[in-house]
XYZ file of C-alpha atoms in Angstrom:
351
model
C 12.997 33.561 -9.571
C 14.930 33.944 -6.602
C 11.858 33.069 -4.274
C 11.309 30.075 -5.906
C 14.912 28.930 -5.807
C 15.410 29.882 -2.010
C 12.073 27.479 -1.748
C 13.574 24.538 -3.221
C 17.064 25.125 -1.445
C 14.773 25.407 1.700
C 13.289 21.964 1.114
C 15.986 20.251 -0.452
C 18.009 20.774 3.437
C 14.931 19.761 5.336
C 15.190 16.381 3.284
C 18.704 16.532 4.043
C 18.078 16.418 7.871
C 14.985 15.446 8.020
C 16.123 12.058 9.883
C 16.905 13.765 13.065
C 13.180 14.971 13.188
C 12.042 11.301 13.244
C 14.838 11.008 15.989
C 12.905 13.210 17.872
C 15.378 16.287 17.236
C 13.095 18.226 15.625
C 10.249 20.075 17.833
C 7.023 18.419 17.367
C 4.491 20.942 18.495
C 0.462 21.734 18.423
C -0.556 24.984 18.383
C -0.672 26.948 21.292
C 2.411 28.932 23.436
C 5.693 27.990 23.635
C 9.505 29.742 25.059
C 12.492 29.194 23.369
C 15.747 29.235 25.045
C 18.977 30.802 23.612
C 20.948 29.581 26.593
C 23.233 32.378 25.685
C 26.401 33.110 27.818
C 26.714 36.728 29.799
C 29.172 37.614 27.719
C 26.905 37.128 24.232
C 24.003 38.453 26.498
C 26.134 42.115 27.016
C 27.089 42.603 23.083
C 23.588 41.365 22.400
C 21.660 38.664 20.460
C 19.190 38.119 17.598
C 16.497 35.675 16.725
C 15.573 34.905 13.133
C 13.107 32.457 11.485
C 14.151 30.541 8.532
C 16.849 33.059 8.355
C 14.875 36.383 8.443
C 15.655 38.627 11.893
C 12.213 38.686 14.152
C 11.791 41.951 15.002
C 9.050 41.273 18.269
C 10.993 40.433 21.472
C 13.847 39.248 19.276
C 16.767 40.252 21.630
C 15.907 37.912 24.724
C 17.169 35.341 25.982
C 14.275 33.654 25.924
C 11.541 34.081 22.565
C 8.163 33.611 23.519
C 6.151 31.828 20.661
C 2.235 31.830 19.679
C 1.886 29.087 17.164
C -1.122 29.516 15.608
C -0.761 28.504 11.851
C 2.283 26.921 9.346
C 3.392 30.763 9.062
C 4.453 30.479 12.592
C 6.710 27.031 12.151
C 10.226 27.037 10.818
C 13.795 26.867 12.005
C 14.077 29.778 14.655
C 17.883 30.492 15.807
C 19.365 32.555 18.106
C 22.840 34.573 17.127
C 25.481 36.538 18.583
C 25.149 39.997 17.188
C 28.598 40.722 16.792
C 29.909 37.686 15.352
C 26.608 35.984 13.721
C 27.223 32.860 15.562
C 24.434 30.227 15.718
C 23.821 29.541 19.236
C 20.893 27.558 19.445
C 17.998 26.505 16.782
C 14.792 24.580 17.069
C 13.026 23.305 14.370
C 9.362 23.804 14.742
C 6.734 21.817 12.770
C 3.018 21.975 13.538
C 1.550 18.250 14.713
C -1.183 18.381 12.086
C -3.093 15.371 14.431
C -6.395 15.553 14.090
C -7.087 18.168 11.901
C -8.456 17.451 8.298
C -6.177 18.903 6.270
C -3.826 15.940 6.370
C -0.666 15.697 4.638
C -1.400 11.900 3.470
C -4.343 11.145 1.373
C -6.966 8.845 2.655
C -8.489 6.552 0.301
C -11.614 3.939 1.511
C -11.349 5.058 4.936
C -7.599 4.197 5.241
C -4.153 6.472 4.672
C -2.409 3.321 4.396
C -2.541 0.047 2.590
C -0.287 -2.948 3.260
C -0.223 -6.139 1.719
C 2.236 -8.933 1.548
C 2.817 -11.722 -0.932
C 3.398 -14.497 1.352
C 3.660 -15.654 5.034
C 6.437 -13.808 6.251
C 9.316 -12.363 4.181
C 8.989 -8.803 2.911
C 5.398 -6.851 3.249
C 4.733 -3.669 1.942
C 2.801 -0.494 2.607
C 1.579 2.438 0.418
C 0.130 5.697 0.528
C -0.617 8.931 -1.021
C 0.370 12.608 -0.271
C -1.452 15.657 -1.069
C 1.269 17.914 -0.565
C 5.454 17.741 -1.036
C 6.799 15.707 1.782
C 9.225 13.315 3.198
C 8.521 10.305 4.541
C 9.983 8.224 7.589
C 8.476 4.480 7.725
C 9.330 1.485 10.427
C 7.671 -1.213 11.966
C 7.784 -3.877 14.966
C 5.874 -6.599 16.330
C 3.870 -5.965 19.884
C 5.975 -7.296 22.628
C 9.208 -6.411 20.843
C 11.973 -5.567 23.766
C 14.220 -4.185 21.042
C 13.741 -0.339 18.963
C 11.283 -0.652 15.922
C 12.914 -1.778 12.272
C 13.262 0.659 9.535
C 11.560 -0.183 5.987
C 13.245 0.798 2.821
C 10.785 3.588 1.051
C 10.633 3.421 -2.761
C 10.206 7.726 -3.771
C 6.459 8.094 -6.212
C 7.536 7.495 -9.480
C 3.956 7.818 -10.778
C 1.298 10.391 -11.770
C -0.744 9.718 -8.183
C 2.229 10.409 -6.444
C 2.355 6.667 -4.663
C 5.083 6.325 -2.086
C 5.566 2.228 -0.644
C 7.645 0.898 2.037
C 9.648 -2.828 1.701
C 9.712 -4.082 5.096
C 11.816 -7.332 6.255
C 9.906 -9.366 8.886
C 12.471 -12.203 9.683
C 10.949 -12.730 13.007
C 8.025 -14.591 12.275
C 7.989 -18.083 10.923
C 5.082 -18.943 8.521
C 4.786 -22.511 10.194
C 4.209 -21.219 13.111
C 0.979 -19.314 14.326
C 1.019 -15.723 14.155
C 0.365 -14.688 17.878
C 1.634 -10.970 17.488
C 0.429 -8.176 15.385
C 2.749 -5.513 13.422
C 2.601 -2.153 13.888
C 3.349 0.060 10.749
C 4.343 3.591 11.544
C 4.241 6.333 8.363
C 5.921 9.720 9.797
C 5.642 12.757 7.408
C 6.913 16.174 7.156
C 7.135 19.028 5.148
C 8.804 22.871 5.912
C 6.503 23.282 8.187
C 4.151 20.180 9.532
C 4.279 17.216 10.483
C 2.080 13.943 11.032
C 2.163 10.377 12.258
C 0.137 7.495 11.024
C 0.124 3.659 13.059
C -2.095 1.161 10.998
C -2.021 -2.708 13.005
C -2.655 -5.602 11.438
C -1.513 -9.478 10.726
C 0.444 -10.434 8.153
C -2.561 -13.472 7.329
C -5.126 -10.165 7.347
C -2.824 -8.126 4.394
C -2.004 -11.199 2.359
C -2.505 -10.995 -1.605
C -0.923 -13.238 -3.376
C 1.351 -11.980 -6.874
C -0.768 -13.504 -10.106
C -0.906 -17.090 -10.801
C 1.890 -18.336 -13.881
C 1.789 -19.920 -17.171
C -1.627 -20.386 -17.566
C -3.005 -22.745 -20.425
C -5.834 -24.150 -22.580
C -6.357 -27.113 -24.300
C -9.799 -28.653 -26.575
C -9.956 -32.302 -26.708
C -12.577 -34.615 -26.748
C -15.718 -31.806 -26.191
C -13.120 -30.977 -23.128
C -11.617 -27.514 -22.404
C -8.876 -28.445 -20.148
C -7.518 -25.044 -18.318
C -4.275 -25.461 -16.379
C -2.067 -23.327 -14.162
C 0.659 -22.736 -11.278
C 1.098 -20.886 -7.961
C 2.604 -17.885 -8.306
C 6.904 -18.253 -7.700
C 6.728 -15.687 -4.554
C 4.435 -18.073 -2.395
C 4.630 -20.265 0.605
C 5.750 -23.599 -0.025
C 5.082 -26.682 -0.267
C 2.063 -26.238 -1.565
C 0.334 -28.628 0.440
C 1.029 -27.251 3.406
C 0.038 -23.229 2.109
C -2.949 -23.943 -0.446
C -4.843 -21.304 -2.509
C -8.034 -21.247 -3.708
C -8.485 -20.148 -7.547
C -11.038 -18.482 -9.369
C -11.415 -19.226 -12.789
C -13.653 -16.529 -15.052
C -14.471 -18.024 -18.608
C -16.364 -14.817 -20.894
C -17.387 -14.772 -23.823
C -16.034 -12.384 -26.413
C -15.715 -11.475 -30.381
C -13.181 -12.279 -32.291
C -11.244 -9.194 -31.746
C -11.005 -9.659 -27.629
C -13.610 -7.448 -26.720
C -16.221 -8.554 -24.374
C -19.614 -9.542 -25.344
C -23.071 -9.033 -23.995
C -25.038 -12.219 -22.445
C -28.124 -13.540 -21.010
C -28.298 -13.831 -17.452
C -30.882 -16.648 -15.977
C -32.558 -17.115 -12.910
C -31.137 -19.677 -11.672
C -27.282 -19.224 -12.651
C -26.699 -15.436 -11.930
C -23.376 -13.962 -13.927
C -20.772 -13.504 -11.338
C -22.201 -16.332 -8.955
C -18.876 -17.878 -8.063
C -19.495 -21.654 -7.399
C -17.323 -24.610 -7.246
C -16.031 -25.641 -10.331
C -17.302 -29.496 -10.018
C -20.709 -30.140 -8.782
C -21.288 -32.356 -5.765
C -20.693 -35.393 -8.032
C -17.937 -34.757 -9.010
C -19.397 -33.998 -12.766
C -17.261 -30.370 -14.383
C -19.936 -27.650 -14.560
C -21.104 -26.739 -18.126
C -21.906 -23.290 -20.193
C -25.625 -22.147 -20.713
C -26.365 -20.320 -23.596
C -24.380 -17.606 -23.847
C -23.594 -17.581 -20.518
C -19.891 -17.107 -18.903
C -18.626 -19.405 -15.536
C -17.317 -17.972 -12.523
C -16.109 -20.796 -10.275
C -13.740 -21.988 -7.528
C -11.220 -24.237 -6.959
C -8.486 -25.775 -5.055
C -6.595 -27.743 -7.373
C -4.771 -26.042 -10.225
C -6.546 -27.375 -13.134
C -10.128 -27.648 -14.086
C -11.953 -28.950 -17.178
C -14.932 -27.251 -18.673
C -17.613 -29.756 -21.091
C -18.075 -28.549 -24.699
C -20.597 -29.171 -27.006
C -19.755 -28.966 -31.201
C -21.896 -26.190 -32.101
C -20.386 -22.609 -33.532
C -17.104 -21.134 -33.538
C -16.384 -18.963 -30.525
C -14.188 -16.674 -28.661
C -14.056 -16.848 -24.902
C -11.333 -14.539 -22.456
C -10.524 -16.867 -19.535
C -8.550 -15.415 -16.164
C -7.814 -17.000 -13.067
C -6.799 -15.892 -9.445
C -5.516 -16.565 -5.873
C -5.827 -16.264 -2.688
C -5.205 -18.115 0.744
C -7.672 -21.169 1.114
C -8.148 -20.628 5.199
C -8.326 -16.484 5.560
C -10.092 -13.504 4.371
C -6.898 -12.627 2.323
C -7.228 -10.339 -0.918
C -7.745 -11.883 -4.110
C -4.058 -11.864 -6.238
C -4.769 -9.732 -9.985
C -5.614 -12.319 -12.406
C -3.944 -14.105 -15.046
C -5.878 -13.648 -18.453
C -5.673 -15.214 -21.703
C -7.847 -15.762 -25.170
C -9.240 -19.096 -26.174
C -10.528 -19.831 -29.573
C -12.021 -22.520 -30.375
C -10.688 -24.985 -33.930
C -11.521 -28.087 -35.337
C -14.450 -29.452 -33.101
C -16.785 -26.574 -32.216
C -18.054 -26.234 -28.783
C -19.355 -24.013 -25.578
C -22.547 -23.378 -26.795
C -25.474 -24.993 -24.997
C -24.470 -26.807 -22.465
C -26.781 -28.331 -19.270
């Protein structure tokens, strides 16, 4: 019991200080040999000093001025200080963590190749990054822009509040204007520590190369006239005006039973399920439902209209989502409702 509370009092002061270790106040080693100074006075020399790690006296070459150190593994990191025998006095500490670097056994866990993820919901503003930790740390996070004169910004860290143990960092990029081109890429450092290592991560990017845009709003359906009218709006957090920052949209239409769940369906040669095509033919004509078949299709207005046929009562799930018209952005998570048909029965056979 006492173990285990000296072990959380132990990591509850390394969060406490932990900032001056992403000063560069704490000593950032690899393994190998190292001397540690004292720099004790002649006086404290004569009536004799001590060195101790994480508090416990070191009993090899422990009353030197100088401690010479063989870091081979985390037992070998820690807070080593040097005291006055007589009076106890601290005269000098140096907190030792092991550079994990290149060695597998990371403290973050990579996912997909990556130990970090970043996205942002629109040009400029606020981006964040994630990540995932395999072991009790704390985290330092801060960014700037290549060519910056000035010191790197820091980003506000959310703690993991869920089961996967997912930290995220806000950042605030004010210096780059989304109506202007993007000439300069971010760099996103992640620094992490625990008792006893330590590791750095750097992931560059653009913010047009992160971009996924939040879920589009009040989506709607209407049957009229052997029409299924399906409307919708960009999402509050993007770029505006709209004309200037367009999005494409996907729109899913699947069919299900009565009680939401998704049903089985015929796929045919020449209309493949998740073929996503535009949502008008070359035309101009709205594309139309095989048997049993559902639509994936694109578009860059924020409205499309689906023909209908009167045949049998059915159930459909339809979902739309965003992203950036021009780049390779990330598709937003969709919007979703269920659409049952009334009066005039449709969506059955269509050509």
């Amino acid at each position: 019991m006492v173990g285990h509370l000296f072990r959380c009092l132990w990591f509850l002061s390394l969060m406490a200080t932990v900032k001056m270790a992403f000063e560069e106040k704490y000593t950032i080693v690899s393994k190998g040999s190292y001397n540690l100074s004292c720099d004790a006075s002649p006086d404290q020399l004569r009536t004799g000093i001590h060195w101790r790690l994480d508090g416990v006296p070191i009993t090899k070459n422990a009353h030197s001025n100088e401690l010479s150190l063989e870091v081979t593994d985390r037992p070998d990191a820690g807070n080593y200080s040097c005291h006055a025998n007589n009076t106890a006095e601290l005269l000098k500490h140096y907190y030792i963590l092991i550079d994990v670097g290149r060695e597998p056994d990371k403290i973050l866990t990579q996912e997909n190749g990556n130990y970090i993820t970043c996205h942002a919901e629109r040009f400029g503003g606020i981006f964040t990054c994630s990540w995932k930790m395999r072991e009790k740390a704390v985290f330092s996070a801060s960014y700037h822009r290549e060519g910056w004169n000035g010191h790197s910004k820091d980003c506000v860290l959310t703690p993991c509040k869920t089961s996967d143990c997912t930290f995220q960092a806000s950042c605030t990029d004010q210096s780059f204007s989304p109506y202007a081109e993007e000439l300069r890429q971010i760099t996103f450092n992640v620094e992490a520590a625990t008792t006893k290592r330590y590791e750095k991560h750097t992931k560059h990017f653009y913010i047009r190369d992160i971009l996924k845009p939040a879920a589009p709003k009040k989506l709607t359906t209407i049957s009229e006239n052997l029409k299924l009218k399906i409307d919708w709006q960009y999402p509050d957090s993007w770029n505006s005006p709209h004309s200037y920052f367009p999005l494409m949209s996907q729109v899913s239409i699947e069919l299900t039973s009565r009680n939401g769940k998704r049903k089985k369906y015929t796929k045919t040669k020449d209309s493949p399920a998740k073929v996503l095509i535009p949502c008008r033919n070359e035309t101009g004509v709205p594309h139309q439902l095989k048997h049993h078949q559902n639509i994936n299709c694109f578009t860059e207005s924020s409205n499309v209209e689906i023909s209908v046929n009167k045949k049998s009562h059915k159930s459909y799930r339809i979902c739309v989502r965003v992203k950036e018209l021009f780049f390779n952005s990330t598709w937003s998570e969709p919007t979703c409702i269920n659409h049952q048909t009334m009066a005039i029965k449709w969506f059955e056979e269509l050509t």
